[in-house]
PDB file of C-alpha atoms in Angstrom:
ATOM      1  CA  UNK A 103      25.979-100.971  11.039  1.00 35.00           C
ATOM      2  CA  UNK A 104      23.620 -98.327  10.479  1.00 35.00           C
ATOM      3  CA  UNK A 105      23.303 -97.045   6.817  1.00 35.00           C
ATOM      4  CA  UNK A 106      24.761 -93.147   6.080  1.00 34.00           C
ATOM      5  CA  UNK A 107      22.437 -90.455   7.005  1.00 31.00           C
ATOM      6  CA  UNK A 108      22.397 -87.205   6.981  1.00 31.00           C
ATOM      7  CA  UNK A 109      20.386 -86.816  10.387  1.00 28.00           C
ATOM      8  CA  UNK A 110      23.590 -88.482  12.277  1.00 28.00           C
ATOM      9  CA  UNK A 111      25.950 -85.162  11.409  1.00 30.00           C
ATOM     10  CA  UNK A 112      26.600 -83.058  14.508  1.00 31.00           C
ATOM     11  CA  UNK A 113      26.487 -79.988  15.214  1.00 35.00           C
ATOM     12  CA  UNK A 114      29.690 -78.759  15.925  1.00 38.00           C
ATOM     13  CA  UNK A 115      31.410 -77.943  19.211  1.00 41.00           C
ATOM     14  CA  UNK A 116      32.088 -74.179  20.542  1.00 41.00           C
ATOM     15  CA  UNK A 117      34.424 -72.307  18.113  1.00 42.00           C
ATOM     16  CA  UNK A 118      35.122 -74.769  15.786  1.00 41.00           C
ATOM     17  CA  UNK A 119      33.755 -74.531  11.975  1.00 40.00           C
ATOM     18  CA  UNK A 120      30.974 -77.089  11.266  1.00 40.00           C
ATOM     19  CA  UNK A 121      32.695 -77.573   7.964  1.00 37.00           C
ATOM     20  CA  UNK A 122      35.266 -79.610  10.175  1.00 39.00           C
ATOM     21  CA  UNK A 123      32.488 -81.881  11.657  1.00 38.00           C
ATOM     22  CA  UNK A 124      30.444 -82.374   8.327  1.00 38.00           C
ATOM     23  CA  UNK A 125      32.255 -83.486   5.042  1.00 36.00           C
ATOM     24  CA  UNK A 126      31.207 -82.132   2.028  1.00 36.00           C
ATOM     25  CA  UNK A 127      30.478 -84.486  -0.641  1.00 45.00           C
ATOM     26  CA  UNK A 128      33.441 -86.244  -2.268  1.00 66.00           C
ATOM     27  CA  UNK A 129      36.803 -86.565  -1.263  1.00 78.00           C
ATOM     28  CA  UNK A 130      38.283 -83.788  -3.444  1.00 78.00           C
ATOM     29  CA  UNK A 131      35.614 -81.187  -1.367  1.00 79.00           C
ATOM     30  CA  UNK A 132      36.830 -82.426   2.041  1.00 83.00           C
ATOM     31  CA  UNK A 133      37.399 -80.160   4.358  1.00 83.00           C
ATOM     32  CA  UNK A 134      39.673 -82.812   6.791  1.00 88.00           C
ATOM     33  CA  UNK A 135      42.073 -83.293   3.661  1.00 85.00           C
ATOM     34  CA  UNK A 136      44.764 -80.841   4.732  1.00 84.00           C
ATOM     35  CA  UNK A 137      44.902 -82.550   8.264  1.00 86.00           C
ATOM     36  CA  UNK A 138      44.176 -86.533   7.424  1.00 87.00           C
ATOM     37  CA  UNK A 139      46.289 -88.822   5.987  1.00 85.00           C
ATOM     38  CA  UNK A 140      44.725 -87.683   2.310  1.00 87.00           C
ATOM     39  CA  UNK A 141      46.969 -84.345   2.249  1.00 84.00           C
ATOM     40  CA  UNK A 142      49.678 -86.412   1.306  1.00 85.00           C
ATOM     41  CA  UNK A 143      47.940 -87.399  -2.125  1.00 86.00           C
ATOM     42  CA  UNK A 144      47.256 -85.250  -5.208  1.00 89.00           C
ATOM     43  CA  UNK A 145      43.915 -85.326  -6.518  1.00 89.00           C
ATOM     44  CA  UNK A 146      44.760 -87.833  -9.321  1.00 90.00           C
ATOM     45  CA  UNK A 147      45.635 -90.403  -6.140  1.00 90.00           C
ATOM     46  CA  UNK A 148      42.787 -89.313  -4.205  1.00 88.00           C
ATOM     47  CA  UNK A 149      40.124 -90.110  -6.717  1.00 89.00           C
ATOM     48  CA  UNK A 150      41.839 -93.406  -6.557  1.00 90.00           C
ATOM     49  CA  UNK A 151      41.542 -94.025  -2.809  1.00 90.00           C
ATOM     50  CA  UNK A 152      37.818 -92.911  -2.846  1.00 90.00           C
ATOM     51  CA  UNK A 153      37.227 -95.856  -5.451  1.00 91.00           C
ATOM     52  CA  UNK A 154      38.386 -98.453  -2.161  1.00 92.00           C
ATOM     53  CA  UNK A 155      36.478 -95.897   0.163  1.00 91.00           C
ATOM     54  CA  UNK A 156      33.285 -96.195   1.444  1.00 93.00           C
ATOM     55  CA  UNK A 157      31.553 -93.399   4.258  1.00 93.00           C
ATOM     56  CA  UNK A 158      29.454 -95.089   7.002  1.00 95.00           C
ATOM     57  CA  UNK A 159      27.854 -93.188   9.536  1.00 96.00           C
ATOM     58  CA  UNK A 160      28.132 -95.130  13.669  1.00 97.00           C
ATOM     59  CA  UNK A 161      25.200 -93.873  16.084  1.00 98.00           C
ATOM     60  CA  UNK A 162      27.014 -93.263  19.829  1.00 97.00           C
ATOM     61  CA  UNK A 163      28.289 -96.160  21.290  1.00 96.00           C
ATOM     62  CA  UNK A 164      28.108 -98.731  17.933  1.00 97.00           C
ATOM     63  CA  UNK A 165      31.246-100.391  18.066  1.00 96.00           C
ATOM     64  CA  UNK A 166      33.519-100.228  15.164  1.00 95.00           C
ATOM     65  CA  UNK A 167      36.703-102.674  16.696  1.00 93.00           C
ATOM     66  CA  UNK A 168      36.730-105.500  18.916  1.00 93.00           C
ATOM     67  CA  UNK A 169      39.856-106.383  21.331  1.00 91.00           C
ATOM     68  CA  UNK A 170      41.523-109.095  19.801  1.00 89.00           C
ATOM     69  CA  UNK A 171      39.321-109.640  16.697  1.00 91.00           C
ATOM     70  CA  UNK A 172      40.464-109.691  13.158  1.00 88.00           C
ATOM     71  CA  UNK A 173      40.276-106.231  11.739  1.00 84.00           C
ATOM     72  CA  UNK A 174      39.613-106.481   8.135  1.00 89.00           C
ATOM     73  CA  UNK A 175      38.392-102.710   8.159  1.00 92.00           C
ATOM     74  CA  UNK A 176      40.369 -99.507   8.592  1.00 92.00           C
ATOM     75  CA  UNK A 177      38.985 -96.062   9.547  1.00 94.00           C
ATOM     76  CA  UNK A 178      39.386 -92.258   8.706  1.00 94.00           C
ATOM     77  CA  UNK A 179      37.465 -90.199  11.054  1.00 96.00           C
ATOM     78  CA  UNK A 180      35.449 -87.767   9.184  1.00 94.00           C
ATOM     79  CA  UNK A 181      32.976 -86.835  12.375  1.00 95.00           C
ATOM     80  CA  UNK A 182      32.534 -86.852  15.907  1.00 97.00           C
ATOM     81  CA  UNK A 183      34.750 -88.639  18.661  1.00 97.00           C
ATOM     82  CA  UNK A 184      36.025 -92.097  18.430  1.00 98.00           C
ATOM     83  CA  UNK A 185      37.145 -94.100  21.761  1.00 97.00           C
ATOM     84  CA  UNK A 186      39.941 -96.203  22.068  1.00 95.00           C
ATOM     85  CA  UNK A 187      39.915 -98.120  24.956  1.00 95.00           C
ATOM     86  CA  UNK A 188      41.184-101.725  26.417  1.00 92.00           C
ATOM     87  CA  UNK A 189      39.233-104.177  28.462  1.00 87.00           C
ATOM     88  CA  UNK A 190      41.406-105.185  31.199  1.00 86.00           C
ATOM     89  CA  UNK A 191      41.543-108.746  33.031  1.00 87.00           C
ATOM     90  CA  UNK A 192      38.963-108.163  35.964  1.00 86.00           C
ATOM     91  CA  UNK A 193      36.875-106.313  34.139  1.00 81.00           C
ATOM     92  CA  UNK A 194      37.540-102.993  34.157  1.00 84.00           C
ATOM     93  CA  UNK A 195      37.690-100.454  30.948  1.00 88.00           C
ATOM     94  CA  UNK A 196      40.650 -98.369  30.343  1.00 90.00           C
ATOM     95  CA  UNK A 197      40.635 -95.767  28.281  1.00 93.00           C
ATOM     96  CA  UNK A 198      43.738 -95.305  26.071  1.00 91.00           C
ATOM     97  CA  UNK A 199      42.452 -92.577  23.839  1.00 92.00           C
ATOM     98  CA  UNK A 200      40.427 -90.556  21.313  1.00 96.00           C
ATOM     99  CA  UNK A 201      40.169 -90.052  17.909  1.00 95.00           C
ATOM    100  CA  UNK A 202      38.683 -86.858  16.212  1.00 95.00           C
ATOM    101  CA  UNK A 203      37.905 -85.523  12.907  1.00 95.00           C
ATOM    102  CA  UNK A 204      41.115 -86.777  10.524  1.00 92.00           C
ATOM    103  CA  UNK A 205      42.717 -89.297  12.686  1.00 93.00           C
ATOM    104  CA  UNK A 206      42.768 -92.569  11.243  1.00 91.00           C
ATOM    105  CA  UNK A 207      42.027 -96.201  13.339  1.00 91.00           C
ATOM    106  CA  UNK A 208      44.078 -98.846  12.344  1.00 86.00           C
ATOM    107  CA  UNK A 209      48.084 -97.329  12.353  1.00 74.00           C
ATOM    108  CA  UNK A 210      49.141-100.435  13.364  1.00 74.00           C
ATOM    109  CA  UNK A 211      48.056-102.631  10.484  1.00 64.00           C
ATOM    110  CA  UNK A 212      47.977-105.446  12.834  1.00 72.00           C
ATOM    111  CA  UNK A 213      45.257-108.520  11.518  1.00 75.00           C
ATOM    112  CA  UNK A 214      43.674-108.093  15.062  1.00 84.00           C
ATOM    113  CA  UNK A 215      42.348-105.264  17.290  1.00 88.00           C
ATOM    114  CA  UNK A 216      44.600-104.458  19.880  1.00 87.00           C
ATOM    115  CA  UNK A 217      41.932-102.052  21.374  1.00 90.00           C
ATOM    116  CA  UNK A 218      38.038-101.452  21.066  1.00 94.00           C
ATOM    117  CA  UNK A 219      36.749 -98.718  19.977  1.00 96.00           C
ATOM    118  CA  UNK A 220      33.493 -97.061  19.430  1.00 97.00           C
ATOM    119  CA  UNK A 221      31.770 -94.070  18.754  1.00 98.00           C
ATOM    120  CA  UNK A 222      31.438 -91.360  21.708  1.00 98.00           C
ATOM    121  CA  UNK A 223      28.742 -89.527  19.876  1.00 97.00           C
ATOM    122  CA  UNK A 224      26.944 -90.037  16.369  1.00 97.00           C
ATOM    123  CA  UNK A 225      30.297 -90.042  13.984  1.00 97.00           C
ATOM    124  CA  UNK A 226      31.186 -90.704  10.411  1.00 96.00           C
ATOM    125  CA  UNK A 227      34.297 -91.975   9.006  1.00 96.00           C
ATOM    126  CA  UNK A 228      35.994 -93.377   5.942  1.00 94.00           C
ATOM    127  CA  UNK A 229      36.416 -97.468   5.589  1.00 95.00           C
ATOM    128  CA  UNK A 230      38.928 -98.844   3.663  1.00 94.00           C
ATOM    129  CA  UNK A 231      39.243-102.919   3.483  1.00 93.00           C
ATOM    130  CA  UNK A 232      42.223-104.062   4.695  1.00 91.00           C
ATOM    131  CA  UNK A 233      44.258-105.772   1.842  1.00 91.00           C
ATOM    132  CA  UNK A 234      42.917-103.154  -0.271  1.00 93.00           C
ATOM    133  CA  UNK A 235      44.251 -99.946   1.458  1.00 91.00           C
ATOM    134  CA  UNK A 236      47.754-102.248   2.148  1.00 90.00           C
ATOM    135  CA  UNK A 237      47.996-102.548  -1.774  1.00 92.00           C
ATOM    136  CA  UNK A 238      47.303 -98.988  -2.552  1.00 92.00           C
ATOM    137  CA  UNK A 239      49.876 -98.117   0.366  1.00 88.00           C
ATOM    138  CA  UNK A 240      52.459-100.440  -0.983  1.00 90.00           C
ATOM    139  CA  UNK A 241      52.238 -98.306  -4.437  1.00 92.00           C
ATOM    140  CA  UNK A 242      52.317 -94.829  -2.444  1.00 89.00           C
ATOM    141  CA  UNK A 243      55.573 -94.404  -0.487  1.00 86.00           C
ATOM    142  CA  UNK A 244      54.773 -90.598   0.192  1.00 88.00           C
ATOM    143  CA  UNK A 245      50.944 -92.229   1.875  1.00 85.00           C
ATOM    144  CA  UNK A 246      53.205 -94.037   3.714  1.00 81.00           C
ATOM    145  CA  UNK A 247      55.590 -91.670   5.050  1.00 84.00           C
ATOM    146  CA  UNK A 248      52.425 -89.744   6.078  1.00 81.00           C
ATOM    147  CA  UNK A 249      51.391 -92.675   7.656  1.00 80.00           C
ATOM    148  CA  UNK A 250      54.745 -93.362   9.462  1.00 76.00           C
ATOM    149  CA  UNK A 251      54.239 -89.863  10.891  1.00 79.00           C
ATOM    150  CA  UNK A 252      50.900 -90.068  12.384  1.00 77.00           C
ATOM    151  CA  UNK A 253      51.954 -93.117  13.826  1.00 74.00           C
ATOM    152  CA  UNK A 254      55.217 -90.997  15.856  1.00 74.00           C
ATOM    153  CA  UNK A 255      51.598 -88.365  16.813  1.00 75.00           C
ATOM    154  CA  UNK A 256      49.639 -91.433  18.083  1.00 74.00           C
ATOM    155  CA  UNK A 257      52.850 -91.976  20.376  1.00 75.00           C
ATOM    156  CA  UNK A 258      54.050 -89.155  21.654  1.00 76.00           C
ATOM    157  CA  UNK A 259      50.286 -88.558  22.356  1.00 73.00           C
ATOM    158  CA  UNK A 260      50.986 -92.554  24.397  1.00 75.00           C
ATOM    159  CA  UNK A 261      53.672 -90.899  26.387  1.00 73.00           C
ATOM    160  CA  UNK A 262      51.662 -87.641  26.952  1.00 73.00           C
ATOM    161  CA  UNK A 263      48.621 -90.317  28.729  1.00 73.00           C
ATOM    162  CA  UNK A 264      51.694 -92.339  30.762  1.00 73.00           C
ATOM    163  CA  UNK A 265      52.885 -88.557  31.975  1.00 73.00           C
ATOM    164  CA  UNK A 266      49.676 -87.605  32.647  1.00 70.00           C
ATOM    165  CA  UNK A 267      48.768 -90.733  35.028  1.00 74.00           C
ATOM    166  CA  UNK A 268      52.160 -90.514  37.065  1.00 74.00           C
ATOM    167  CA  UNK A 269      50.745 -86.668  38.071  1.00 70.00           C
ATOM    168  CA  UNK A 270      49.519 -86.636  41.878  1.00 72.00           C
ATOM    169  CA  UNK A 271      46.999 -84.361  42.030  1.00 89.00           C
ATOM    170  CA  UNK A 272      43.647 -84.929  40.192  1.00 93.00           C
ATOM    171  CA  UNK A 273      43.934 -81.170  39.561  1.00 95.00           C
ATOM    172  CA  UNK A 274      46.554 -81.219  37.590  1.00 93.00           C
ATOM    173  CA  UNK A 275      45.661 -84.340  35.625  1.00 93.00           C
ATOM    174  CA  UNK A 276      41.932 -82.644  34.834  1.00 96.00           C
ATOM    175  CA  UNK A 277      44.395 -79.459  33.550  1.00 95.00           C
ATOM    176  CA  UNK A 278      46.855 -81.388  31.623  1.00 92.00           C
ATOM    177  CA  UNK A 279      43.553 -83.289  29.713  1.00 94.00           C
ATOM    178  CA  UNK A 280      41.498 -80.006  29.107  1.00 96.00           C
ATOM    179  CA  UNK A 281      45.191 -78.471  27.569  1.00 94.00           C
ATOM    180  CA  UNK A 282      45.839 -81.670  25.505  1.00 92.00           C
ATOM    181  CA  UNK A 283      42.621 -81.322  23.880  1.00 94.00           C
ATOM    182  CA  UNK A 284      42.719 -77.863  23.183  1.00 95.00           C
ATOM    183  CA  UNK A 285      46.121 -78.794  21.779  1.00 91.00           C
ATOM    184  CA  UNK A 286      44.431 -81.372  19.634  1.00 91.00           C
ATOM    185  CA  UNK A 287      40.966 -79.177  18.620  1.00 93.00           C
ATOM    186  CA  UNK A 288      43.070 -76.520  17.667  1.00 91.00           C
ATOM    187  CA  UNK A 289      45.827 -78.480  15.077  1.00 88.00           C
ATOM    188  CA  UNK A 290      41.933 -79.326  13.508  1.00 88.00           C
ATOM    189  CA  UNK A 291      40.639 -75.935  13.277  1.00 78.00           C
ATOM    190  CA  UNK A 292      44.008 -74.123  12.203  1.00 66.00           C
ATOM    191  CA  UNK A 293      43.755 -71.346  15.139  1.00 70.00           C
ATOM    192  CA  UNK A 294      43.583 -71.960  18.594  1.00 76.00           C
ATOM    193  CA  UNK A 295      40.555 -71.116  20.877  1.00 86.00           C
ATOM    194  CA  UNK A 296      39.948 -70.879  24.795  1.00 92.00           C
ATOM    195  CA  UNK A 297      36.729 -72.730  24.498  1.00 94.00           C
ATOM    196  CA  UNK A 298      37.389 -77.072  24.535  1.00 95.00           C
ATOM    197  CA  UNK A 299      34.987 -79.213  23.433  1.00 95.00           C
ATOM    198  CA  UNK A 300      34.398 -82.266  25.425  1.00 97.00           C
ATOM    199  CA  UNK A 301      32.081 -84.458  23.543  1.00 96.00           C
ATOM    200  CA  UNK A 302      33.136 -87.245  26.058  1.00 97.00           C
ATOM    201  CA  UNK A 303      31.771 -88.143  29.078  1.00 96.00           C
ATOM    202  CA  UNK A 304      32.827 -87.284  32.995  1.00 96.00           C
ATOM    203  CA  UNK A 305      33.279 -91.238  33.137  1.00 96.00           C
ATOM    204  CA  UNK A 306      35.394 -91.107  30.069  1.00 97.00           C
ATOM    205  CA  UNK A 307      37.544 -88.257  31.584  1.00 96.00           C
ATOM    206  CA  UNK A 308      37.876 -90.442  34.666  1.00 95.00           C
ATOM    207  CA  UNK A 309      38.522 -93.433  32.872  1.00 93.00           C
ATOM    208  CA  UNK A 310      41.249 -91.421  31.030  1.00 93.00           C
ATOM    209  CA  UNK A 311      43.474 -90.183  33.412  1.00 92.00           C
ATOM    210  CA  UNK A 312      42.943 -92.735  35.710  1.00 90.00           C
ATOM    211  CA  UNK A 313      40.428 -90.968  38.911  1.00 93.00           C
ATOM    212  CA  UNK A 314      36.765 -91.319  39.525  1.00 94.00           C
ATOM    213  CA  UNK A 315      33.959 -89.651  38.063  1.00 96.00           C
ATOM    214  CA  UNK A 316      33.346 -88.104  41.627  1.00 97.00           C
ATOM    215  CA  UNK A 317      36.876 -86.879  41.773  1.00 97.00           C
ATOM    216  CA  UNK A 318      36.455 -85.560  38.307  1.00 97.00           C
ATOM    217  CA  UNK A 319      33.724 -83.941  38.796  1.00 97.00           C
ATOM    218  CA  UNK A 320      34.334 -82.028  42.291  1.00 97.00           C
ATOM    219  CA  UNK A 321      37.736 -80.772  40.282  1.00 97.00           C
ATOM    220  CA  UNK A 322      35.721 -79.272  37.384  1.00 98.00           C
ATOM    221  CA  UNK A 323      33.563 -77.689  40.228  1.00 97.00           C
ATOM    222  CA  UNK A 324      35.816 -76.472  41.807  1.00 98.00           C
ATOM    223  CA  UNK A 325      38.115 -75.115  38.963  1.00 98.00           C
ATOM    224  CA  UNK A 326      34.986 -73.312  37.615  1.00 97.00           C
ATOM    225  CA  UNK A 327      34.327 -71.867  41.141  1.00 97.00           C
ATOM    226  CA  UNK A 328      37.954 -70.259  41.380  1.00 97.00           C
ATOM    227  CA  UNK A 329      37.306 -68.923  37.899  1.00 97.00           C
ATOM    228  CA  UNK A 330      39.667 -70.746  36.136  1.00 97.00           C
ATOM    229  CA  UNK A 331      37.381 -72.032  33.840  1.00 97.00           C
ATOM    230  CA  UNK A 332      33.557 -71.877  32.897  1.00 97.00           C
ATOM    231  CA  UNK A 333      31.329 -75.279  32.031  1.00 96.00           C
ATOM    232  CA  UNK A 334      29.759 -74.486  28.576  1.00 96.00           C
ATOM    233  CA  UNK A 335      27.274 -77.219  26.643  1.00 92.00           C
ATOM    234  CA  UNK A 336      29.537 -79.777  25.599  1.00 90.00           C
ATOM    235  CA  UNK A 337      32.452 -78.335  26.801  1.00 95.00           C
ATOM    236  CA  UNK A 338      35.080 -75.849  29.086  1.00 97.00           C
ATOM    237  CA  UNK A 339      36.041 -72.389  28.470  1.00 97.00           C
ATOM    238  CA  UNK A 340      39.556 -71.472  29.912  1.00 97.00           C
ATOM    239  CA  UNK A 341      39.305 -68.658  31.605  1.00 97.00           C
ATOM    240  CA  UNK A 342      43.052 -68.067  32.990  1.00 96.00           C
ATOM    241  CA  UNK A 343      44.998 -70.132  30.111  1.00 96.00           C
ATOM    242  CA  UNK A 344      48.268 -68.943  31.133  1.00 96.00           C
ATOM    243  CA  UNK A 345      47.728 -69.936  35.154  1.00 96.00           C
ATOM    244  CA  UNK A 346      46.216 -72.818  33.626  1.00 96.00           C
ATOM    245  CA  UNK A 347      49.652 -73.775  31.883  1.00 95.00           C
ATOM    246  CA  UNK A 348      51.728 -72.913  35.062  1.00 95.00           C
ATOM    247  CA  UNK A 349      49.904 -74.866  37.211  1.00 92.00           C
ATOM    248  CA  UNK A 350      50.462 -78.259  35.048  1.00 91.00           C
ATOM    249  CA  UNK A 351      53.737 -76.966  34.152  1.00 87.00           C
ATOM    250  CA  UNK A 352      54.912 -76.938  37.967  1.00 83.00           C
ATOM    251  CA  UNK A 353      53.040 -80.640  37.805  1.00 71.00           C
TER     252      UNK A 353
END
């Protein structure tokens, strides 16, 4: 893994504070606290956790999880875009998610991987070992509860992907993924914004909510086109939120 630096921090997306995307030093300064697992602790407990902590930086596309490996290592997302994704029988990748700034990788507590994941772009996150984070947890019933409830987010946000896939129209599936992320930027940020960034790829899209890249694509075109939204660096701006929401509303 490559060591912490500085260089690997990103520069953060349309309308969201860079204080979001770049950590300030020490856990008590953090500006992911109120929205990570950590809020549940008071300082006294966080200066605890930070002892078991350790911040490693993963250039885009280092792997952090394996399918089926033993995961000795846990994972707080401090920056960037972490994807979750399973390696099916012939072959194929499927994309089961993404994890941004405060989600945590490893809900399940399972000795083995049940997905891979790696970075999308240049990230940073928080490691815990293991037994180590286990032990602290079994001390720290309100971590837990915390814990318990970003687990019922990480499903309903499983049943949100299955809904998505049984849409028809690749229209409405590129809608209902631009919407879930602005859902998801804007629980970060505290206030919502029209611009979504999309740190992912067009492949990653398509490997999301199950079309091509080529289908994705000509959709984006052709949304942007009608004026219904406008391609910005590293993202979309909605331009007609509320026909936006109709449209995947009426499915």
């Amino acid at each position: 893994m490559m060591p912490p630096s500085d260089a690997l921090l990103l520069d953060a997306p349309p309308d969201l504070p860079a204080a979001l995307l770049a950590p300030q030093a020490g856990c008590m300064n953090c500006d992911l606290r109120p929205v990570s697992i950590c809020g549940a602790l008071v300082d006294e407990e966080l200066a605890e956790l930070a002892q078991l902590s350790e911040r490693r930086s993963f250039a885009a596309r280092e792997v952090l999880t394996i399918q089926g490996d033993r995961s000795d290592v846990v994972f707080n997302v401090l920056a960037g875009t972490i994807r979750l994704y399973s390696l099916l029988p012939d072959g194929r990748r499927q994309i089961v998610g993404f994890l941004l700034p405060g989600d945590f990788l490893g809900l399940s507590m399972e000795e083995r991987s049940p997905f891979c994941a790696d970075a999308v772009v240049d990230s940073r996150a928080c490691c815990f070992r293991r037994a180590g984070f286990q032990e602290f947890l079994d001390r720290k019933p309100h971590l837990l509860r915390r814990l318990h409830r970003a687990a019922v987010q990480e499903m309903t946000m499983a049943q949100h992907h299955l809904v998505l896939l049984g849409k028809a129209r690749a229209e409405v599936r590129v809608l209902s993924f631009l919407l879930h992320m602005r859902r998801r930027w804007s629980a970060i940020g505290g206030r919502s914004s029209v611009t979504v960034p999309l740190p992912m790829s067009r492949q990653d899209i398509a490997d999301y909510i199950g079309l091509t890249i080529s289908t994705v694509s000509r959709t984006l075109t052709a949304l942007e086109r009608d004026r219904r939204i406008l391609i910005v660096p590293d993202g979309v701006r909605l331009l007609d939120l509320p026909g936006i929401e109709a449209s995947v509303a009426g499915g």
